[in-house]
Tab-separated table of C-alpha atoms and ligand atoms in Angstrom:
chain	number	residue	atom	x	y	z
A	24	MET	CA	-17.953	6.856	25.965
A	25	LYS	CA	-16.176	4.065	24.133
A	26	LYS	CA	-13.118	5.182	22.135
A	27	ILE	CA	-12.015	3.211	19.085
A	28	LYS	CA	-8.858	4.034	17.183
A	29	LEU	CA	-8.470	3.854	13.414
A	30	VAL	CA	-4.997	2.331	13.787
A	31	ASP	CA	-3.430	0.809	16.883
A	32	LEU	CA	0.296	1.472	16.741
A	33	ARG	CA	1.168	0.541	20.293
A	34	SER	CA	-0.356	-2.942	20.461
A	35	SER	CA	1.566	-4.405	17.548
A	36	TYR	CA	4.777	-3.018	19.038
A	37	LEU	CA	4.043	-4.621	22.399
A	38	GLU	CA	3.682	-8.029	20.762
A	39	VAL	CA	7.333	-7.964	19.726
A	40	GLU	CA	8.761	-5.617	22.358
A	41	ARG	CA	10.950	-8.079	24.257
A	42	GLU	CA	12.671	-9.545	21.192
A	43	PHE	CA	12.962	-6.098	19.689
A	44	LYS	CA	14.816	-4.753	22.716
A	45	GLU	CA	17.216	-7.699	22.668
A	46	GLY	CA	17.842	-7.173	18.977
A	47	ILE	CA	18.458	-3.466	19.493
A	48	GLU	CA	21.166	-4.279	22.067
A	49	LYS	CA	22.951	-6.407	19.495
A	50	ILE	CA	22.717	-3.719	16.831
A	51	PHE	CA	24.261	-1.176	19.184
A	52	GLU	CA	27.037	-3.566	20.181
A	53	LYS	CA	28.193	-3.729	16.571
A	54	MET	CA	27.075	-0.259	15.523
A	55	GLN	CA	26.362	-1.372	12.016
A	56	LEU	CA	23.251	0.721	11.591
A	57	PHE	CA	22.440	0.392	7.890
A	58	LEU	CA	22.248	-2.500	5.436
A	59	GLY	CA	23.560	-5.008	7.964
A	60	GLU	CA	22.504	-8.466	9.017
A	61	ASN	CA	18.897	-7.587	9.799
A	62	VAL	CA	18.373	-5.913	6.442
A	63	ARG	CA	19.930	-8.846	4.593
A	64	GLU	CA	17.840	-11.377	6.499
A	65	PHE	CA	14.637	-9.371	6.190
A	66	GLU	CA	15.167	-9.102	2.433
A	67	LYS	CA	15.514	-12.873	2.190
A	68	GLU	CA	12.554	-13.520	4.440
A	69	PHE	CA	10.253	-11.081	2.684
A	70	ALA	CA	11.248	-12.344	-0.775
A	71	LYS	CA	10.416	-15.859	0.364
A	72	TYR	CA	7.145	-14.674	1.888
A	73	CYS	CA	6.098	-13.108	-1.435
A	74	GLY	CA	7.406	-15.994	-3.524
A	75	ILE	CA	9.944	-13.926	-5.443
A	76	LYS	CA	13.697	-14.108	-5.981
A	77	TYR	CA	14.860	-10.678	-4.893
A	78	PHE	CA	13.832	-8.023	-2.429
A	79	VAL	CA	15.655	-4.741	-1.807
A	80	GLY	CA	14.985	-2.829	1.406
A	81	VAL	CA	14.800	0.939	0.948
A	82	SER	CA	13.984	3.961	3.051
A	83	SER	CA	10.265	4.373	2.258
A	84	GLY	CA	7.427	3.314	0.030
A	85	THR	CA	7.812	6.522	-1.925
A	86	ASP	CA	11.474	5.733	-2.606
A	87	ALA	CA	10.484	2.189	-3.534
A	88	LEU	CA	8.168	3.511	-6.265
A	89	HIS	CA	10.700	6.061	-7.420
A	90	LEU	CA	13.595	3.590	-7.683
A	91	ALA	CA	11.368	0.910	-9.208
A	92	LEU	CA	10.486	3.264	-12.080
A	93	ARG	CA	14.170	4.170	-12.509
A	94	SER	CA	15.209	0.514	-12.490
A	95	ILE	CA	13.147	-0.103	-15.623
A	96	ASN	CA	14.366	3.144	-17.139
A	97	VAL	CA	11.133	5.126	-17.137
A	98	LYS	CA	12.116	8.664	-18.082
A	99	GLU	CA	11.066	11.932	-19.671
A	100	GLY	CA	8.972	11.307	-22.762
A	101	ASP	CA	7.460	8.098	-21.361
A	102	GLU	CA	3.916	7.749	-20.120
A	103	VAL	CA	2.912	5.873	-16.981
A	104	ILE	CA	-0.696	4.812	-16.396
A	105	LEU	CA	-1.845	4.894	-12.788
A	106	PRO	CA	-5.039	5.405	-10.801
A	107	SER	CA	-5.810	8.870	-9.485
A	108	PHE	CA	-7.564	7.269	-6.535
A	109	THR	CA	-4.425	6.523	-4.507
A	110	PHE	CA	-2.036	8.141	-2.066
A	111	ILE	CA	-0.134	11.028	-3.661
A	112	ALA	CA	3.201	9.136	-3.487
A	113	THR	CA	2.209	6.919	-6.425
A	114	LEU	CA	1.952	10.038	-8.554
A	115	GLU	CA	5.054	11.665	-7.081
A	116	ALA	CA	7.174	8.722	-8.177
A	117	VAL	CA	6.131	9.343	-11.779
A	118	TRP	CA	6.887	13.033	-11.358
A	119	MET	CA	10.313	12.238	-9.857
A	120	VAL	CA	11.446	10.426	-12.995
A	121	GLY	CA	10.034	13.144	-15.245
A	122	ALA	CA	7.551	10.892	-17.030
A	123	LYS	CA	3.985	11.888	-17.845
A	124	PRO	CA	1.312	10.508	-15.507
A	125	VAL	CA	-1.776	9.279	-17.341
A	126	PHE	CA	-4.660	8.630	-14.983
A	127	ALA	CA	-7.052	5.751	-15.462
A	128	ASP	CA	-10.400	5.542	-13.689
A	129	ILE	CA	-11.378	2.925	-11.101
A	130	ASP	CA	-14.345	0.555	-10.820
A	131	ASP	CA	-16.308	-0.895	-7.895
A	132	THR	CA	-13.190	-2.703	-6.687
A	133	LEU	CA	-11.882	0.846	-6.051
A	134	CYS	CA	-8.763	-0.290	-7.905
A	135	ILE	CA	-7.673	0.695	-11.393
A	136	SER	CA	-10.114	-0.370	-14.114
A	137	PRO	CA	-8.525	-2.517	-16.856
A	138	SER	CA	-10.890	-1.122	-19.489
A	139	SER	CA	-9.915	2.404	-18.520
A	140	ILE	CA	-6.220	1.413	-18.768
A	141	LYS	CA	-6.928	0.175	-22.269
A	142	ASP	CA	-8.429	3.524	-23.238
A	143	LYS	CA	-5.312	5.352	-22.042
A	144	ILE	CA	-2.604	3.254	-23.698
A	145	THR	CA	-0.500	5.000	-26.330
A	146	GLU	CA	2.799	4.273	-28.043
A	147	LYS	CA	4.526	6.077	-25.189
A	148	THR	CA	3.080	3.898	-22.429
A	149	LYS	CA	6.084	2.447	-20.654
A	150	ALA	CA	4.548	1.216	-17.408
A	151	VAL	CA	1.269	0.670	-15.578
A	152	ILE	CA	1.019	0.958	-11.795
A	153	PRO	CA	-1.761	-1.175	-10.332
A	154	VAL	CA	-2.342	0.015	-6.750
A	155	HIS	CA	-3.797	-2.707	-4.535
A	156	LEU	CA	-5.899	-0.241	-2.619
A	157	PHE	CA	-7.036	-0.852	0.972
A	158	GLY	CA	-5.681	-4.412	0.769
A	159	ASN	CA	-7.756	-5.459	-2.245
A	160	VAL	CA	-5.917	-6.781	-5.325
A	161	CYS	CA	-6.254	-5.374	-8.849
A	162	ASP	CA	-7.809	-7.426	-11.644
A	163	MET	CA	-4.412	-8.736	-12.766
A	164	ASP	CA	-5.515	-11.212	-15.463
A	165	GLU	CA	-7.112	-8.379	-17.425
A	166	ILE	CA	-3.966	-6.286	-16.999
A	167	TYR	CA	-1.808	-9.228	-18.168
A	168	LYS	CA	-3.930	-9.459	-21.324
A	169	LEU	CA	-3.173	-5.814	-22.096
A	170	LYS	CA	0.521	-6.266	-21.269
A	171	LYS	CA	0.693	-9.112	-23.737
A	172	ILE	CA	-0.697	-6.949	-26.513
A	173	TYR	CA	0.982	-3.630	-25.729
A	174	GLY	CA	4.137	-4.661	-23.867
A	175	PHE	CA	4.434	-2.344	-20.878
A	176	TYR	CA	6.010	-2.977	-17.478
A	177	ILE	CA	3.809	-3.691	-14.491
A	178	VAL	CA	4.934	-1.908	-11.317
A	179	GLU	CA	2.798	-3.010	-8.374
A	180	ASP	CA	2.064	-0.519	-5.621
A	181	ALA	CA	1.490	-2.970	-2.779
A	182	ALA	CA	1.919	-0.451	0.034
A	183	GLN	CA	-1.490	-1.350	1.478
A	184	ALA	CA	-1.600	-5.037	0.663
A	185	HIS	CA	1.190	-6.987	2.405
A	186	GLY	CA	0.143	-10.615	2.341
A	187	ALA	CA	-2.849	-10.220	0.012
A	188	GLU	CA	-3.228	-12.945	-2.615
A	189	TYR	CA	-4.351	-13.238	-6.196
A	190	LYS	CA	-5.216	-16.750	-7.372
A	191	GLY	CA	-2.818	-18.314	-4.890
A	192	LYS	CA	0.032	-15.876	-5.545
A	193	LYS	CA	1.112	-13.213	-3.112
A	194	VAL	CA	0.988	-9.539	-3.953
A	195	GLY	CA	4.546	-8.497	-4.728
A	196	SER	CA	4.921	-11.372	-7.197
A	197	LEU	CA	2.327	-10.135	-9.673
A	198	GLY	CA	4.341	-7.636	-11.703
A	199	ASP	CA	7.788	-6.998	-13.146
A	200	VAL	CA	8.670	-5.067	-10.043
A	201	SER	CA	6.707	-4.474	-6.846
A	202	CYS	CA	6.774	-1.722	-4.249
A	203	PHE	CA	6.017	-1.885	-0.550
A	204	SER	CA	5.812	0.699	2.187
A	205	PHE	CA	6.454	-0.308	5.790
A	206	TYR	CA	5.345	3.028	7.168
A	207	TYR	CA	4.233	2.388	10.726
A	208	THR	CA	0.481	2.470	10.024
A	209	LYS	CA	0.567	-0.206	7.294
A	210	ASN	CA	-0.395	-3.844	7.855
A	211	LEU	CA	3.321	-4.581	8.241
A	212	GLY	CA	4.791	-1.451	9.770
A	213	ALA	CA	8.200	-0.436	11.087
A	214	VAL	CA	8.907	2.133	13.811
A	215	GLY	CA	9.935	4.848	11.377
A	216	GLU	CA	10.268	5.110	7.614
A	217	ALA	CA	10.837	1.940	5.597
A	218	GLY	CA	10.010	0.407	2.229
A	219	GLY	CA	11.148	-2.240	-0.202
A	220	ILE	CA	11.132	-3.412	-3.801
A	221	GLY	CA	10.643	-6.921	-5.136
A	222	THR	CA	11.465	-8.528	-8.470
A	223	ASP	CA	12.345	-11.832	-10.118
A	224	ASP	CA	14.595	-10.127	-12.652
A	225	GLU	CA	18.311	-10.201	-11.831
A	226	LYS	CA	19.124	-7.124	-13.941
A	227	ILE	CA	16.433	-5.048	-12.275
A	228	TYR	CA	17.653	-6.286	-8.909
A	229	GLU	CA	21.238	-5.266	-9.584
A	230	GLU	CA	20.110	-1.874	-10.818
A	231	LEU	CA	18.081	-1.385	-7.643
A	232	THR	CA	21.007	-2.192	-5.357
A	233	LEU	CA	23.029	0.496	-7.161
A	234	LEU	CA	20.259	3.105	-7.149
A	235	ARG	CA	19.765	2.578	-3.425
A	236	VAL	CA	23.275	3.736	-2.430
A	237	HIS	CA	24.822	6.300	-4.750
A	238	GLY	CA	25.512	3.825	-7.536
A	239	GLN	CA	28.247	2.334	-5.376
A	240	VAL	CA	29.747	-1.080	-6.046
A	241	SER	CA	31.954	-0.653	-2.970
A	242	SER	CA	32.766	2.193	-0.564
A	243	TYR	CA	33.362	5.452	-2.424
A	244	SER	CA	33.307	3.773	-5.816
A	245	SER	CA	30.277	4.834	-7.856
A	246	ILE	CA	29.719	3.426	-11.320
A	247	LYS	CA	26.639	5.588	-11.813
A	248	PHE	CA	24.623	8.229	-9.965
A	249	GLY	CA	22.086	6.985	-7.488
A	250	PHE	CA	20.323	8.058	-4.323
A	251	ASN	CA	20.527	7.683	-0.591
A	252	ALA	CA	17.635	5.330	0.043
A	253	ARG	CA	19.029	2.808	2.505
A	254	LEU	CA	16.952	0.796	4.949
A	255	ASP	CA	18.265	0.915	8.496
A	256	GLU	CA	18.847	-2.010	10.840
A	257	ILE	CA	16.338	-0.976	13.493
A	258	GLN	CA	13.493	-0.923	10.975
A	259	ALA	CA	14.589	-4.226	9.473
A	260	LEU	CA	14.766	-5.811	12.930
A	261	ILE	CA	11.196	-4.950	13.858
A	262	LEU	CA	9.947	-5.898	10.398
A	263	ARG	CA	11.511	-9.364	10.763
A	264	LEU	CA	9.738	-9.838	14.094
A	265	LYS	CA	6.387	-8.554	12.876
A	266	LEU	CA	6.513	-10.497	9.616
A	267	LYS	CA	6.110	-13.700	11.641
A	268	LYS	CA	2.730	-12.418	12.823
A	269	LEU	CA	1.468	-10.877	9.600
A	270	ASP	CA	-0.655	-13.798	8.377
A	271	GLU	CA	-2.360	-14.145	11.733
A	272	TRP	CA	-3.014	-10.389	11.849
A	273	ASN	CA	-4.417	-10.366	8.309
A	274	GLU	CA	-6.653	-13.315	9.160
A	275	ARG	CA	-8.136	-11.326	12.036
A	276	ARG	CA	-8.641	-8.340	9.700
A	277	ARG	CA	-10.604	-10.570	7.320
A	278	LYS	CA	-12.815	-11.804	10.185
A	279	ILE	CA	-13.505	-8.219	11.197
A	280	ALA	CA	-14.417	-7.309	7.608
A	281	ASN	CA	-16.817	-10.226	7.371
A	282	LEU	CA	-18.483	-9.157	10.580
A	283	TYR	CA	-18.875	-5.614	9.209
A	284	LYS	CA	-20.446	-6.955	6.011
A	285	GLU	CA	-22.836	-9.146	7.933
A	286	LEU	CA	-23.922	-6.401	10.330
A	287	LEU	CA	-24.221	-3.671	7.690
A	288	LYS	CA	-25.919	-5.664	4.973
A	289	ASN	CA	-29.309	-3.972	5.248
A	290	THR	CA	-27.962	-0.435	5.280
A	291	PRO	CA	-27.159	1.989	2.429
A	292	CYS	CA	-23.425	1.155	2.835
A	293	LYS	CA	-21.701	-0.098	-0.308
A	294	PHE	CA	-18.655	-2.336	0.035
A	295	GLN	CA	-15.514	-2.672	-2.058
A	296	GLU	CA	-16.100	-5.313	-4.735
A	297	ILE	CA	-13.651	-8.227	-4.549
A	298	LYS	CA	-12.956	-10.238	-7.706
A	299	GLU	CA	-12.715	-13.995	-7.645
A	300	GLY	CA	-9.546	-15.598	-6.311
A	301	ILE	CA	-8.518	-12.640	-4.162
A	302	LYS	CA	-7.527	-12.733	-0.507
A	303	HIS	CA	-8.079	-9.203	0.754
A	304	VAL	CA	-6.064	-7.915	3.755
A	305	TYR	CA	-8.240	-4.927	4.729
A	306	HIS	CA	-5.665	-2.249	5.374
A	307	TYR	CA	-8.877	-0.315	5.906
A	308	PHE	CA	-12.458	-1.491	5.766
A	309	VAL	CA	-14.043	1.145	3.535
A	310	ILE	CA	-17.683	1.833	2.847
A	311	ARG	CA	-19.337	4.178	0.391
A	312	VAL	CA	-22.289	6.099	1.738
A	313	PRO	CA	-24.541	9.026	0.916
A	314	GLU	CA	-23.988	11.990	3.279
A	315	ARG	CA	-20.451	10.880	3.982
A	316	ASP	CA	-19.352	14.017	5.796
A	317	LYS	CA	-22.278	13.838	8.202
A	318	LEU	CA	-21.586	10.181	8.999
A	319	PHE	CA	-17.915	11.036	9.506
A	320	GLU	CA	-18.818	13.690	12.096
A	321	PHE	CA	-21.379	11.433	13.739
A	322	LEU	CA	-18.921	8.576	14.219
A	323	LYS	CA	-16.198	10.910	15.403
A	324	ASN	CA	-18.519	12.510	17.940
A	325	ASN	CA	-19.327	9.052	19.254
A	326	GLY	CA	-15.711	8.078	19.866
A	327	VAL	CA	-14.994	6.208	16.643
A	328	GLU	CA	-11.934	7.430	14.789
A	329	VAL	CA	-12.560	7.158	11.054
A	330	GLY	CA	-10.632	8.325	8.000
A	331	ILE	CA	-11.201	9.532	4.475
A	332	HIS	CA	-8.901	7.933	1.941
A	333	TYR	CA	-8.854	9.956	-0.163
A	334	PRO	CA	-10.874	13.180	-0.190
A	335	ILE	CA	-9.041	14.741	-3.166
A	336	PRO	CA	-8.039	12.437	-6.023
A	337	CYS	CA	-4.493	12.914	-7.330
A	338	HIS	CA	-5.544	14.485	-10.629
A	339	LEU	CA	-7.346	17.295	-8.789
A	340	GLN	CA	-4.534	18.043	-6.337
A	341	LYS	CA	-3.168	21.556	-6.672
A	342	ALA	CA	0.329	20.103	-7.015
A	343	ALA	CA	-0.786	18.156	-10.091
A	344	LYS	CA	-2.097	21.223	-11.916
A	345	ILE	CA	0.936	21.076	-14.212
A	346	TYR	CA	-0.539	17.986	-15.860
A	347	GLY	CA	-3.703	19.787	-16.956
A	348	TYR	CA	-6.401	17.507	-15.579
A	349	LYS	CA	-9.767	18.944	-14.512
A	350	GLU	CA	-12.962	18.063	-12.699
A	351	GLY	CA	-14.998	15.599	-14.749
A	352	ASP	CA	-12.011	13.774	-16.263
A	353	LEU	CA	-12.401	10.695	-14.028
A	354	PRO	CA	-16.101	10.440	-13.092
A	355	ILE	CA	-15.989	7.302	-10.934
A	356	THR	CA	-12.882	8.392	-9.036
A	357	GLU	CA	-14.452	11.764	-8.337
A	358	LYS	CA	-17.761	10.257	-7.208
A	359	VAL	CA	-16.086	7.710	-4.927
A	360	SER	CA	-13.885	10.327	-3.275
A	361	LYS	CA	-17.071	12.055	-2.079
A	362	GLU	CA	-18.648	8.843	-0.720
A	363	ILE	CA	-15.759	6.962	0.817
A	364	ILE	CA	-15.098	6.494	4.508
A	365	SER	CA	-12.530	4.241	6.212
A	366	LEU	CA	-13.618	2.316	9.285
A	367	PRO	CA	-11.161	0.810	11.774
A	368	SER	CA	-10.157	-2.725	10.750
A	369	HIS	CA	-6.974	-3.420	12.705
A	370	GLN	CA	-6.401	-6.769	14.356
A	371	TYR	CA	-6.917	-5.511	17.911
A	372	LEU	CA	-10.602	-4.661	17.492
A	373	SER	CA	-12.964	-6.906	19.385
A	374	ASP	CA	-16.229	-8.157	17.907
A	375	GLU	CA	-17.950	-5.813	20.382
A	376	ASP	CA	-16.049	-2.861	18.910
A	377	VAL	CA	-17.293	-3.750	15.427
A	378	GLU	CA	-20.843	-4.217	16.722
A	379	TYR	CA	-20.641	-0.833	18.443
A	380	ILE	CA	-19.549	0.861	15.210
A	381	CYS	CA	-22.240	-0.882	13.161
A	382	ASP	CA	-24.946	0.014	15.671
A	383	LEU	CA	-23.919	3.646	15.336
A	384	ILE	CA	-24.050	3.474	11.543
A	385	LYS	CA	-27.494	1.883	11.644
A	386	LYS	CA	-28.662	4.552	14.072
A	387	PHE	CA	-27.361	7.229	11.730
A	388	PHE	CA	-29.360	5.887	8.803
A	389	SER	CA	-32.577	5.240	10.722
B	19	PLP	C1	1.829	4.602	2.116
B	19	PLP	C2	1.725	4.546	0.645
B	19	PLP	C3	2.787	4.922	-0.194
B	19	PLP	C4	4.027	5.620	0.307
B	19	PLP	O1	4.733	4.969	1.270
B	19	PLP	P1	5.681	5.794	2.276
B	19	PLP	O2	6.397	4.700	2.996
B	19	PLP	O3	4.793	6.583	3.164
B	19	PLP	O4	6.591	6.640	1.478
B	19	PLP	C5	2.639	4.738	-1.557
B	19	PLP	N1	1.511	4.231	-2.084
B	19	PLP	C6	0.453	3.893	-1.309
B	19	PLP	C7	-0.771	3.329	-1.963
B	19	PLP	C8	0.517	4.052	0.082
B	19	PLP	O5	-0.534	3.721	0.832
């Protein structure tokens, strides 16, 4: 039986293995393991890639979100609007700064719905976190309109959308501050934990560099309290090497997605809606189907590794009970979480792999 993986961690490593090993030798000659040359260069390269002035490497995507909220002084008493249909880390960042999470619903893009954001805005709204889910991009123009009226910060969660574009601009340049994860399964992934934060604002940038290492301006001299959220040299090295291949990899992901859409067009599968002017990067190719759990089992039993992102929306997580949300509060989010299924969409799939998966799906529905 054919076996198809949901993510292929080994193949992307092998593409850069030789240069990576050479770079590792150099790192261990100097033994500067954190915030050295590779981190500095990666920060420059990634800022340039996104079309922004500053980029600060940190230890994970979760830390990126946490420090980003701190850098704009989100604190207890403030409200932050975010989708519930996201990875739990988006919510945890709001919890970490002690602000109140206010969940907005999604729409057929599976990203946060601007009209739902509008319904949730109050005088306490300090920030909105658009999550560019699965590599799609949020409807930014509508969010900008609201920002203009109500004056909140936009904190992008771009953990699943490295290289995605909105009207010619890269994700990471669409808000006041942007957050990336380079966890090893993401489109641009390290070999351990890694993340980063982008901004065009010099003040926010300076704040972030302090928050990242204990508020230090130099060794053992702290002008404020911060955190230990450094990026290490080994992660930065592999990220520099893989960044050179990211556009090519994303292009292949888009081809795979188009093939899926073509082959599945006469089936009950619903696709993620993509607004005009967006270049999607398909972190996952997701479909919405009736009888999701049965299809999940069927594909798994036929050698296709699939995922469910996410089966329990944030507002219904046990951990989030403290915020008092209940079933029925976010109807679309709740419906989608019962229908969604993630199909493999990594750049190492062949057309035959995609055809194999689609044939199985068609067989399931016939
Ligand atoms: C992966 C992810 C994060 C967290 O990143 P880590 O590097 O795992 O801490 C945050 N938000 C979203 C949407 C993610 O997919």
